[in-house]
Short mmCIF file of C-alpha atoms and ligand atoms in Angstrom, two decimals:
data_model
loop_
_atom_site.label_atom_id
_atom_site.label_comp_id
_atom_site.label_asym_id
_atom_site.label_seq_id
_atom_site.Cartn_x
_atom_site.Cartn_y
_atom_site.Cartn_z
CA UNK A 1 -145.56 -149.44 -54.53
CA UNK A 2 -146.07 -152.96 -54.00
CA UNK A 3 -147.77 -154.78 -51.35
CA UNK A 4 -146.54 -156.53 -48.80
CA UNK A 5 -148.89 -159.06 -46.79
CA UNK A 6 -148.08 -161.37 -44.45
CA UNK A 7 -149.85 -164.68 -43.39
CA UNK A 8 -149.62 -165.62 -40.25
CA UNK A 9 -150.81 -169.48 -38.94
CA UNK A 10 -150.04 -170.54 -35.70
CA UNK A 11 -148.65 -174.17 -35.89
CA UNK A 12 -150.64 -177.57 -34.82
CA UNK A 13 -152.78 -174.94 -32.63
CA UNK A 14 -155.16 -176.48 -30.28
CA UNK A 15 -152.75 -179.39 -29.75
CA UNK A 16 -150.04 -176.77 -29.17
CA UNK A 17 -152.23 -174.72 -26.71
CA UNK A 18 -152.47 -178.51 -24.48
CA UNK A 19 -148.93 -178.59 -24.87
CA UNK A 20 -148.21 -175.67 -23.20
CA UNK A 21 -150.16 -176.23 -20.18
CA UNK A 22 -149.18 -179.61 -19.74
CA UNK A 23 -145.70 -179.70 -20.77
CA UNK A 24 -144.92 -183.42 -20.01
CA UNK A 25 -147.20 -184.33 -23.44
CA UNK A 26 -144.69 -182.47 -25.31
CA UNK A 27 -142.23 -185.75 -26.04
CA UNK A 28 -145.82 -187.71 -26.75
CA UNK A 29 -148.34 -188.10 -29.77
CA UNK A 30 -151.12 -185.97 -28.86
CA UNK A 31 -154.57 -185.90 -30.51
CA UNK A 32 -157.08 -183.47 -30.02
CA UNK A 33 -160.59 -184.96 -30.28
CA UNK A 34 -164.31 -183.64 -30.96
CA UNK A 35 -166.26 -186.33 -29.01
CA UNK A 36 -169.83 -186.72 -30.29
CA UNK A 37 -171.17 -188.23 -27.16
CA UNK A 38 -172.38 -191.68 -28.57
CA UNK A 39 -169.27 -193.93 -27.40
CA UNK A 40 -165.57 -193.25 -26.09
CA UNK A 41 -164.18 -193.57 -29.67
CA UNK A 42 -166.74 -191.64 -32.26
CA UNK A 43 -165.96 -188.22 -32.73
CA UNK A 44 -163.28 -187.08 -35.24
CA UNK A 45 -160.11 -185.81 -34.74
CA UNK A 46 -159.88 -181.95 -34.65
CA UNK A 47 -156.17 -182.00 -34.62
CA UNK A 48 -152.57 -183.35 -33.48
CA UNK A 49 -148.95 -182.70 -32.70
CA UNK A 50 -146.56 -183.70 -35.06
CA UNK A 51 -145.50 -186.85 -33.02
CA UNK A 52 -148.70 -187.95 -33.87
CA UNK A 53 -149.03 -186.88 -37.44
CA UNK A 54 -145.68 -189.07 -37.89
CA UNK A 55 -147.54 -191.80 -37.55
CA UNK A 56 -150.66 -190.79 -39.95
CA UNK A 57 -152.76 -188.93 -37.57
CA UNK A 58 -154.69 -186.17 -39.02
CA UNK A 59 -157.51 -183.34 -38.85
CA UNK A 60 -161.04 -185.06 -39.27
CA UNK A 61 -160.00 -188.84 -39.07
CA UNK A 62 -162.21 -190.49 -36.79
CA UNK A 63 -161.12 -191.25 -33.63
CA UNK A 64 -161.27 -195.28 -33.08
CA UNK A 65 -158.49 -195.22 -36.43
CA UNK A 66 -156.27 -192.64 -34.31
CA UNK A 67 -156.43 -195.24 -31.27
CA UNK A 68 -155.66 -197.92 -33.52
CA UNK A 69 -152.71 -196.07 -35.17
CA UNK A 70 -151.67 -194.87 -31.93
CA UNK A 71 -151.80 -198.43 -29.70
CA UNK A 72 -149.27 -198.38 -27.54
CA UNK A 73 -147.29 -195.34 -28.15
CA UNK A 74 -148.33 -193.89 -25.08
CA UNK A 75 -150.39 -191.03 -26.95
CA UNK A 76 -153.05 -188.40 -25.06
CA UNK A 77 -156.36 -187.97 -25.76
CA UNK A 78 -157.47 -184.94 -25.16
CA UNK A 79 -161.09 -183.31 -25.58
CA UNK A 80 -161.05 -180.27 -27.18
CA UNK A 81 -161.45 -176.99 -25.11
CA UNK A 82 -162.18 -174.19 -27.23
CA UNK A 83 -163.06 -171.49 -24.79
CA UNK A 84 -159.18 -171.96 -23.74
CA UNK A 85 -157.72 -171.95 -27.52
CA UNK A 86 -160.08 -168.48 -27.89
CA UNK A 87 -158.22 -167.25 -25.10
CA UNK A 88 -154.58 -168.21 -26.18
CA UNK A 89 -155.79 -166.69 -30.01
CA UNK A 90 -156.91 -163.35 -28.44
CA UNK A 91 -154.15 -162.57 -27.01
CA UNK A 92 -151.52 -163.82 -29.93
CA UNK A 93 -154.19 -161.90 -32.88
CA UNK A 94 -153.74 -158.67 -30.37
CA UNK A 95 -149.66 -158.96 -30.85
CA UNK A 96 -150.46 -159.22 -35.02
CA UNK A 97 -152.86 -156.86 -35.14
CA UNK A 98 -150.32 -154.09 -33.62
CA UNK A 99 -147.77 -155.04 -36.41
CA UNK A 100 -149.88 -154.55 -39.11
CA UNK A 101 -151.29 -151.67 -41.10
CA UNK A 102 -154.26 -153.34 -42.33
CA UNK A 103 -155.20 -156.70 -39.98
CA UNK A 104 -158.05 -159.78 -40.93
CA UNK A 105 -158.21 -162.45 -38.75
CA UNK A 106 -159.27 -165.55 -40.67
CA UNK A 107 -160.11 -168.42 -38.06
CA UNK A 108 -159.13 -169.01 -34.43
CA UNK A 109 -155.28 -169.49 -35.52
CA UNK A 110 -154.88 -167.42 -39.08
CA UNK A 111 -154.95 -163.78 -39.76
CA UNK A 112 -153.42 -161.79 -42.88
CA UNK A 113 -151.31 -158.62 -42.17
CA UNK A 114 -151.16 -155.52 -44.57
CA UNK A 115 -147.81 -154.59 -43.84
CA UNK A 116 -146.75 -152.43 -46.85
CA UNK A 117 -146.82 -148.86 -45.75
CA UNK A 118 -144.65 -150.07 -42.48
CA UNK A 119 -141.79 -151.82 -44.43
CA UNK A 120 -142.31 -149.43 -47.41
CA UNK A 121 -142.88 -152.58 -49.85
CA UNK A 122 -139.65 -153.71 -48.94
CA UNK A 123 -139.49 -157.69 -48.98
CA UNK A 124 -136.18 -157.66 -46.66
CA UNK A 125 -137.64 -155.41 -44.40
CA UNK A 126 -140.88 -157.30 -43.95
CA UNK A 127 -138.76 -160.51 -43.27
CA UNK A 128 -137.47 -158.57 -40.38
CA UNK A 129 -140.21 -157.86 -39.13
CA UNK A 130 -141.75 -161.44 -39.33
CA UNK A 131 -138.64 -162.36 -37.32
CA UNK A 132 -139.64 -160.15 -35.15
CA UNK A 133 -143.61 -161.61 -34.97
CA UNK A 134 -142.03 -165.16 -34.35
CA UNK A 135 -140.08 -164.14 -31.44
CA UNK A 136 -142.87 -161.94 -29.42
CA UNK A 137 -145.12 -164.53 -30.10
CA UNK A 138 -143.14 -167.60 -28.69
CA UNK A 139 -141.49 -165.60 -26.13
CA UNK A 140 -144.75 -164.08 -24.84
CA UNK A 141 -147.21 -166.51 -25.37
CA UNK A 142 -144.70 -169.80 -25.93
CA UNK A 143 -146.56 -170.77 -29.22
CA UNK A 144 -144.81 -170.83 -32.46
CA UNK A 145 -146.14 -169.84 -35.82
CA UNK A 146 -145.56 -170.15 -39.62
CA UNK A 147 -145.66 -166.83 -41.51
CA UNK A 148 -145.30 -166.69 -45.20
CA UNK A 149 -144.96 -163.00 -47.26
CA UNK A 150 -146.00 -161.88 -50.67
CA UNK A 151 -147.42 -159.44 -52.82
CA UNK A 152 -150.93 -160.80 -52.31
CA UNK A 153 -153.00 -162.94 -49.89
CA UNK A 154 -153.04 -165.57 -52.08
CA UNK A 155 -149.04 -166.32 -52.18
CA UNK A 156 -149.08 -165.10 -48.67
CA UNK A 157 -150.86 -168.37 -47.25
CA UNK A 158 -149.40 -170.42 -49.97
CA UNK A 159 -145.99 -169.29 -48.61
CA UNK A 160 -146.53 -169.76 -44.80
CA UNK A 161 -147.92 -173.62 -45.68
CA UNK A 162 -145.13 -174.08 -47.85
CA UNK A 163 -142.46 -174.71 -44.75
CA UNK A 164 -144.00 -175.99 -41.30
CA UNK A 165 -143.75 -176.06 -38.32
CA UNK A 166 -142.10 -172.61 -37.75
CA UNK A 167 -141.31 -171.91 -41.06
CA UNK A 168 -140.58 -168.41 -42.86
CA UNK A 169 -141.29 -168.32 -46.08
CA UNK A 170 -141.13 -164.92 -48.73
CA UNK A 171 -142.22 -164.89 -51.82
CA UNK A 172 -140.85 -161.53 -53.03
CA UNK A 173 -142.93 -159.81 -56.45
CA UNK A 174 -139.82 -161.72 -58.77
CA UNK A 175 -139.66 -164.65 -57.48
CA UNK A 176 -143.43 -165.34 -58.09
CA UNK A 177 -144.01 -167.63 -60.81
CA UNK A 178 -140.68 -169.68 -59.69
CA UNK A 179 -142.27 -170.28 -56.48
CA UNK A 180 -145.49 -171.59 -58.16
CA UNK A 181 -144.14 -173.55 -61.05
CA UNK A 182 -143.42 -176.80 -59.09
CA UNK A 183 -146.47 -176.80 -56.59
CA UNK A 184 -148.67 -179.14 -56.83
CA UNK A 185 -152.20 -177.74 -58.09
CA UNK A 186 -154.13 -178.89 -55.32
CA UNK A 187 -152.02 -176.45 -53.25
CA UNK A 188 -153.84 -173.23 -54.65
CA UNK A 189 -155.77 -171.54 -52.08
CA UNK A 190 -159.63 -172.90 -52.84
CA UNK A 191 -159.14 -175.85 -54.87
CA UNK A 192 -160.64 -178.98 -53.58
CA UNK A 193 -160.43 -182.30 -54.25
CA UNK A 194 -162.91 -182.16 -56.75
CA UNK A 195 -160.94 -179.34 -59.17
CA UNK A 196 -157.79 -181.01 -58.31
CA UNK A 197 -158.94 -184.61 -59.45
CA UNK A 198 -160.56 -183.53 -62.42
CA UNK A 199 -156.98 -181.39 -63.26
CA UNK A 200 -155.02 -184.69 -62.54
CA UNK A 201 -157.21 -186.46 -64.77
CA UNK A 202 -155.99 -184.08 -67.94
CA UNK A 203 -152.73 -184.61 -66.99
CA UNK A 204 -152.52 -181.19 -65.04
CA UNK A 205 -150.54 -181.63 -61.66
CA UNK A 206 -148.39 -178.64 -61.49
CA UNK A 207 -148.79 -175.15 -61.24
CA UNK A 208 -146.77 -174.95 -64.42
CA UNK A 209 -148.55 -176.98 -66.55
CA UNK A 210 -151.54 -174.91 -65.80
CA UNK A 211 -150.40 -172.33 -66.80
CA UNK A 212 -150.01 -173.25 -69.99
CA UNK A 213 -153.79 -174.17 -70.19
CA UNK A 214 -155.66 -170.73 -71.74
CA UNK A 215 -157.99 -168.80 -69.58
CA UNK A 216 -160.98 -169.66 -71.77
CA UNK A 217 -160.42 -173.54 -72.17
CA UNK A 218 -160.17 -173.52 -67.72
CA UNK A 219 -163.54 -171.36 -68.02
CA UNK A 220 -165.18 -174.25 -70.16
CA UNK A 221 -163.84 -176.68 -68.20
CA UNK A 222 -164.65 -175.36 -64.55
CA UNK A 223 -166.88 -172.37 -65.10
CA UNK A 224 -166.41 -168.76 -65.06
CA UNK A 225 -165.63 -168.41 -60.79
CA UNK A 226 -163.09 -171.33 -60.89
CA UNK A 227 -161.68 -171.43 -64.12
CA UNK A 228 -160.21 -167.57 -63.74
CA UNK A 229 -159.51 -168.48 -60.71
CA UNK A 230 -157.28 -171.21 -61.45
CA UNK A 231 -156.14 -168.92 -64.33
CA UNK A 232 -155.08 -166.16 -62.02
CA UNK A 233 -153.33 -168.29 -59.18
CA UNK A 234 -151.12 -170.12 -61.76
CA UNK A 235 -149.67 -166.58 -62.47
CA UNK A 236 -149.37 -165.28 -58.90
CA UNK A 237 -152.42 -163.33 -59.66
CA UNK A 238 -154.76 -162.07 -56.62
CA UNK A 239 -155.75 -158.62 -55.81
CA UNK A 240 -157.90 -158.91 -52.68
CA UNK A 241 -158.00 -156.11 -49.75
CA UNK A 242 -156.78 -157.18 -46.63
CA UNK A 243 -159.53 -155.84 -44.60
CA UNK A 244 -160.90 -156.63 -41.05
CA UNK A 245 -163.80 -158.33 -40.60
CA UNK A 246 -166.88 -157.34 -38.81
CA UNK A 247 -167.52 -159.75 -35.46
CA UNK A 248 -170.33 -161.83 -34.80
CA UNK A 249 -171.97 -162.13 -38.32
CA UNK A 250 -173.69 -164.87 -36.03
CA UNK A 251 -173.70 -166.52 -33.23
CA UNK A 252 -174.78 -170.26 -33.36
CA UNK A 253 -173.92 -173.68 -31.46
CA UNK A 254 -174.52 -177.55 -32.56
CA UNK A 255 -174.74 -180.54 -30.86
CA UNK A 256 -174.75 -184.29 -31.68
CA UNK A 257 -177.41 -185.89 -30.75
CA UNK A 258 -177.16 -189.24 -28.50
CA UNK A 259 -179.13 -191.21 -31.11
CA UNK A 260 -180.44 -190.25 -34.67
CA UNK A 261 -184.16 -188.80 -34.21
CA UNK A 262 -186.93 -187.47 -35.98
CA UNK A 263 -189.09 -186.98 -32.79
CA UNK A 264 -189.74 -183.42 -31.95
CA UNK A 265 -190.58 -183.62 -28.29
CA UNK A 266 -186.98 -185.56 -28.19
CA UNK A 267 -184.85 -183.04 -30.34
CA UNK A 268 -186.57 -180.02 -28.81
CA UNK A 269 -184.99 -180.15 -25.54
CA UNK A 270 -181.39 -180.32 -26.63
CA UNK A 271 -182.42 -176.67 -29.12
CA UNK A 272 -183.29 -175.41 -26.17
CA UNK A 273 -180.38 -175.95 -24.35
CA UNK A 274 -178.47 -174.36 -27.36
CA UNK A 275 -180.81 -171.16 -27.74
CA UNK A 276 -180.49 -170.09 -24.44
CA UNK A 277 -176.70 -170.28 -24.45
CA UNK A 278 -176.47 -168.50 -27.94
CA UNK A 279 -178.97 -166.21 -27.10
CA UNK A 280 -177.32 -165.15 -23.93
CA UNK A 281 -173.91 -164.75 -25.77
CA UNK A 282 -176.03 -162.20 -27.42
CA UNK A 283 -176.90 -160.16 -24.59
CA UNK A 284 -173.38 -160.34 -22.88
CA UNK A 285 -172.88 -158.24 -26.01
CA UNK A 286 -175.90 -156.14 -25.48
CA UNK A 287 -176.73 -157.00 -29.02
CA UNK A 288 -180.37 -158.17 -30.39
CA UNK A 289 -181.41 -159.41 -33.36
CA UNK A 290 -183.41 -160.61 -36.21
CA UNK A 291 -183.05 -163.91 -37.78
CA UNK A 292 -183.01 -167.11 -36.28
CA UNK A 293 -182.17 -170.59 -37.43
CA UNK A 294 -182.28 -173.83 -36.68
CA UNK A 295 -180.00 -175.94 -38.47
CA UNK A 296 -180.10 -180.26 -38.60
CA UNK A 297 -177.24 -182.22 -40.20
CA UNK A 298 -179.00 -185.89 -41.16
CA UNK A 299 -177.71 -189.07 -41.41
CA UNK A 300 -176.54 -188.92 -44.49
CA UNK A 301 -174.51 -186.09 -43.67
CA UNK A 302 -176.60 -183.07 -46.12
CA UNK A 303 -176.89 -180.07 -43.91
CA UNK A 304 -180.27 -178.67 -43.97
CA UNK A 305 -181.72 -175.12 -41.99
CA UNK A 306 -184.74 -173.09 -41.53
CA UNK A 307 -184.75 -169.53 -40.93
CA UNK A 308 -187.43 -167.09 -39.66
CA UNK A 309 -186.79 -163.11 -39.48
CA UNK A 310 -189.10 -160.87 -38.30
CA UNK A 311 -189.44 -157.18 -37.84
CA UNK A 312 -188.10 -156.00 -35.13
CA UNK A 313 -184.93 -157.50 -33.24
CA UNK A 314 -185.36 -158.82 -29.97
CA UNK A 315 -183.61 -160.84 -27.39
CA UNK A 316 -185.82 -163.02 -25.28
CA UNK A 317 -185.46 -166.32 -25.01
CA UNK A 318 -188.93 -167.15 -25.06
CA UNK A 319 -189.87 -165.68 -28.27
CA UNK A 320 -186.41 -167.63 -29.87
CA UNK A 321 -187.68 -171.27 -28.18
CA UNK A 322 -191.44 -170.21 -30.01
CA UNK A 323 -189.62 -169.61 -33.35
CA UNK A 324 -187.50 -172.59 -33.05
CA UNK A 325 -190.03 -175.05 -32.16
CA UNK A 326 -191.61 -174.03 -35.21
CA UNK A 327 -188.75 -174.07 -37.44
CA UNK A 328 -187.85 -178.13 -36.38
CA UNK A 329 -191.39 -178.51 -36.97
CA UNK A 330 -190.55 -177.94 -40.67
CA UNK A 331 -187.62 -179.21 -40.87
CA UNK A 332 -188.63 -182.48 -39.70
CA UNK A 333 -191.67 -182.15 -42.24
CA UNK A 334 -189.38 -181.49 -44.87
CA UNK A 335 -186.82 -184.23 -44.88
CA UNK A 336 -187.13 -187.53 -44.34
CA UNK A 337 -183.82 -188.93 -42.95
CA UNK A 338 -182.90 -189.26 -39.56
CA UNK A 339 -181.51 -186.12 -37.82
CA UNK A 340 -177.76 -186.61 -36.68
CA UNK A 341 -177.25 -183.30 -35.12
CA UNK A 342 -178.87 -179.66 -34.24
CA UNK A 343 -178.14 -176.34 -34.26
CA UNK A 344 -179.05 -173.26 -33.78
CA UNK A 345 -178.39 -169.91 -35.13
CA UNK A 346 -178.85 -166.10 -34.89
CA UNK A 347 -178.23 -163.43 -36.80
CA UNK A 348 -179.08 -159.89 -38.39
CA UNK A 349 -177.95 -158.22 -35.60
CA UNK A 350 -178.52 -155.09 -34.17
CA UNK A 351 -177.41 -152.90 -31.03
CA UNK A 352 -179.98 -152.78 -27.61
CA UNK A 353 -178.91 -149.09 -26.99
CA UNK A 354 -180.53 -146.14 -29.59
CA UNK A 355 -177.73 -143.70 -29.04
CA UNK A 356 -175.20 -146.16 -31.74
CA UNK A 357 -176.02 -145.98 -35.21
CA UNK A 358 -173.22 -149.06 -36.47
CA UNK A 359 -172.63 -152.63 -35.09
CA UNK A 360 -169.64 -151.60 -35.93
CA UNK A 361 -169.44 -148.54 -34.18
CA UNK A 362 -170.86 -150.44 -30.70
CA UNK A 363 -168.04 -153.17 -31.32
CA UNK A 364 -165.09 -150.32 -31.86
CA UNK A 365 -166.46 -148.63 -28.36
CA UNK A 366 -166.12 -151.74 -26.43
P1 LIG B 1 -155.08 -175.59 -38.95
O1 LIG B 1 -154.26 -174.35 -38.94
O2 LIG B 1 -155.55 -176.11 -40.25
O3 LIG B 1 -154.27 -176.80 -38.27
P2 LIG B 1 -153.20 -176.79 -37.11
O4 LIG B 1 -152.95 -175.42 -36.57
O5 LIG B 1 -153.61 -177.80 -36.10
O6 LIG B 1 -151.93 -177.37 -37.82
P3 LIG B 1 -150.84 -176.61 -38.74
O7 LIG B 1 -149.57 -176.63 -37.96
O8 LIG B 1 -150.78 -177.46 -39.95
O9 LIG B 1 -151.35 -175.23 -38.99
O10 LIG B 1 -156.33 -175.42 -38.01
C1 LIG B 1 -156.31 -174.68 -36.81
C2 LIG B 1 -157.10 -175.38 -35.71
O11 LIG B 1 -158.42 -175.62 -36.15
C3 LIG B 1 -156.54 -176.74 -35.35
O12 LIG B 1 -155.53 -176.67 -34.35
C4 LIG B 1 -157.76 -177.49 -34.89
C5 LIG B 1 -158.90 -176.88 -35.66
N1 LIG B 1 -159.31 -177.77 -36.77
C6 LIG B 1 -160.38 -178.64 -36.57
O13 LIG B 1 -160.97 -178.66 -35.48
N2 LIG B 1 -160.75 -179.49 -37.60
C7 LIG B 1 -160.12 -179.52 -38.81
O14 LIG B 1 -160.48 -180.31 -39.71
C8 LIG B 1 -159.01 -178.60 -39.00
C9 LIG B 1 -158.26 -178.60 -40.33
C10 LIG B 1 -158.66 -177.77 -37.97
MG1 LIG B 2 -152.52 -173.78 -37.83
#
């Protein structure tokens, strides 16, 4: 039987979610913003309606060039409020998750759906049923969604980008390789801008013509990992599990910090701060763990971390703040830019009661 997997991504998301609670932005540009702290206008953009994108506004542009594009069109700027858009997600991934036979959420507004034992691999029938998705989502939580089907995850998120906002888009098992053909190769799920310029540069800009590139020649060119990949995607080719994943890998928070700084006693206060937030995410959870890092991002934008486990997990805030002093300590001894901003991160989890023997199993019990 064929598959059938759906890809569900909710549309403009956090800008949406602002919407919704304050309807009269609807009619304006609005522009969700990540505020770093320094001024009123650094930060970078995390999203925006499509008013906004109209005009050019888009994910990661910094903010001062959205104010300038914006000037005088009456557009919102809004911080962003992710505690709220976790909220809104929760509740949508809960009506996905009971349409689907398999379910993996992806991100705070994506998740794939294994749907092929419900609609018996039937493409018609899982249309219907995406229909159906659309409508329970917008008329029970207002927002509205682009879903795309096909016989794979891969064509399944190419398919629900290929028609936004509140697009439907299915790719059925013969209409795969027309579907491809006349995208653009920078449209294949995990090519960057790197693959894509270096494809461009050999004349390769459509799905098409890569194809008609051999597997072996891509290898030599890209590698082993993205030259079959490339090889694969241009013929509809992917054959990975929809499966859920397991929560809280880690649990971690990062700040910028108000200048650049290679001081410890200066930097130290602000990984405090973070620890004892992450750390009592942790035991809301009644979770402890192993492994804790501290990660810096430097001026020069390289991301850099330093990780300690020990023995046996814990969950006391004291022993993390020991650790982590320790762990700037080297940090700042082994770099020599300024630090831009901190984080901090823990991990290698484990459960505080004896009677569970799984994370997993102390997750599914909750
Ligand atoms: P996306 O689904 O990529 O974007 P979107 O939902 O805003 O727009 P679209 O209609 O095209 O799907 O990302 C989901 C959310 O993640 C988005 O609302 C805000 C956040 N985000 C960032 O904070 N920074 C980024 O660079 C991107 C791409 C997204
Ligand atoms: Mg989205």
């Amino acid at each position: 039987m064929a598959r059938a997997i759906a890809h569900v991504d909710l549309d403009y998301f956090f800008a949406q979610c602002e919407e919704l609670r304050k309807p009269e932005l609807k009619s304006k540009p609005v522009v969700i913003c990540v505020f770093s702290g320094r001024t009123s206008e650094s930060g970078a953009v995390s999203t925006a309606n499509y008013p906004a994108r109209e005009f050019g506004v888009k994910s990661g542009m910094p903010i001062f060039q959205a104010k300038r594009i914006l000037a005088g069109k009456d557009a919102a700027f809004l911080s962003v409020d992710k505690s709220h858009y976790e909220t809104v997600s929760e509740r949508i991934m809960a009506i996905l998750r009971s349409n689907a036979d398999n379910f993996e959420q992806v991100g705070i507004d994506e998740a794939f759906l294994d749907v092929s034992a419900r609609t018996g691999g039937d493409f018609e029938e899982a249309r219907a049923l995406a229909i159906r998705l659309k409508q329970e989502t917008r008329d029970r939580e207002g927002i509205t969604c682009s879903i795309g089907i096909g016989p794979n995850k891969l064509l399944a998120k190419m398919a629900s980008d290929h028609e936004k906002p509140d697009g439907l888009t299915v790719v059925s098992p013969e209409s795969v390789l027309d579907f491809l053909a006349p995208l653009h190769v920078g449209k294949i799920v995990g090519v960057g801008k790197k693959t894509e310029k270096i494809l461009s540069e050999i004349g390769l800009t459509t799905i098409a013509q890569l194809r008609n590139v051999s597997r072996e020649r891509l290898v030599e060119l890209f590698g082993v990992s993205m030259g079959e990949l490339l090889h694969d995607a241009s013929r509809g080719v992917d054959d990975e599990p929809v499966v859920e994943r397991q929560e809280h890998a880690q649990i971690s928070r990062i700040v910028t910090l108000k200048k650049n700084s290679r001081d410890h006693a200066e930097i130290f206060p602000e990984i405090s701060k973070l620890l004892e937030d992450v750390v009592g995410r942790a035991a809301d959870e009644g979770l402890t763990f192993k492994t804790v890092s501290v990660i810096g991002i430097l001026e020069d934008l390289s991301i850099h971390s330093r990780s300690q486990t020990v023995e046996a997990s814990f969950s006391s805030v004291e022993k993390t703040r020991e650790i982590c002093g320790t762990l700037l300590e080297n940090l700042i001894k082994d770099t020599s830019k300024g630090i831009r901003r901190v984080g901090v991160r823990i991990s290698n989890f484990a459960q505080a009661k004896q009677s569970q023997s799984s994370l997993s199993e102390f997750l599914g019990s909750k």
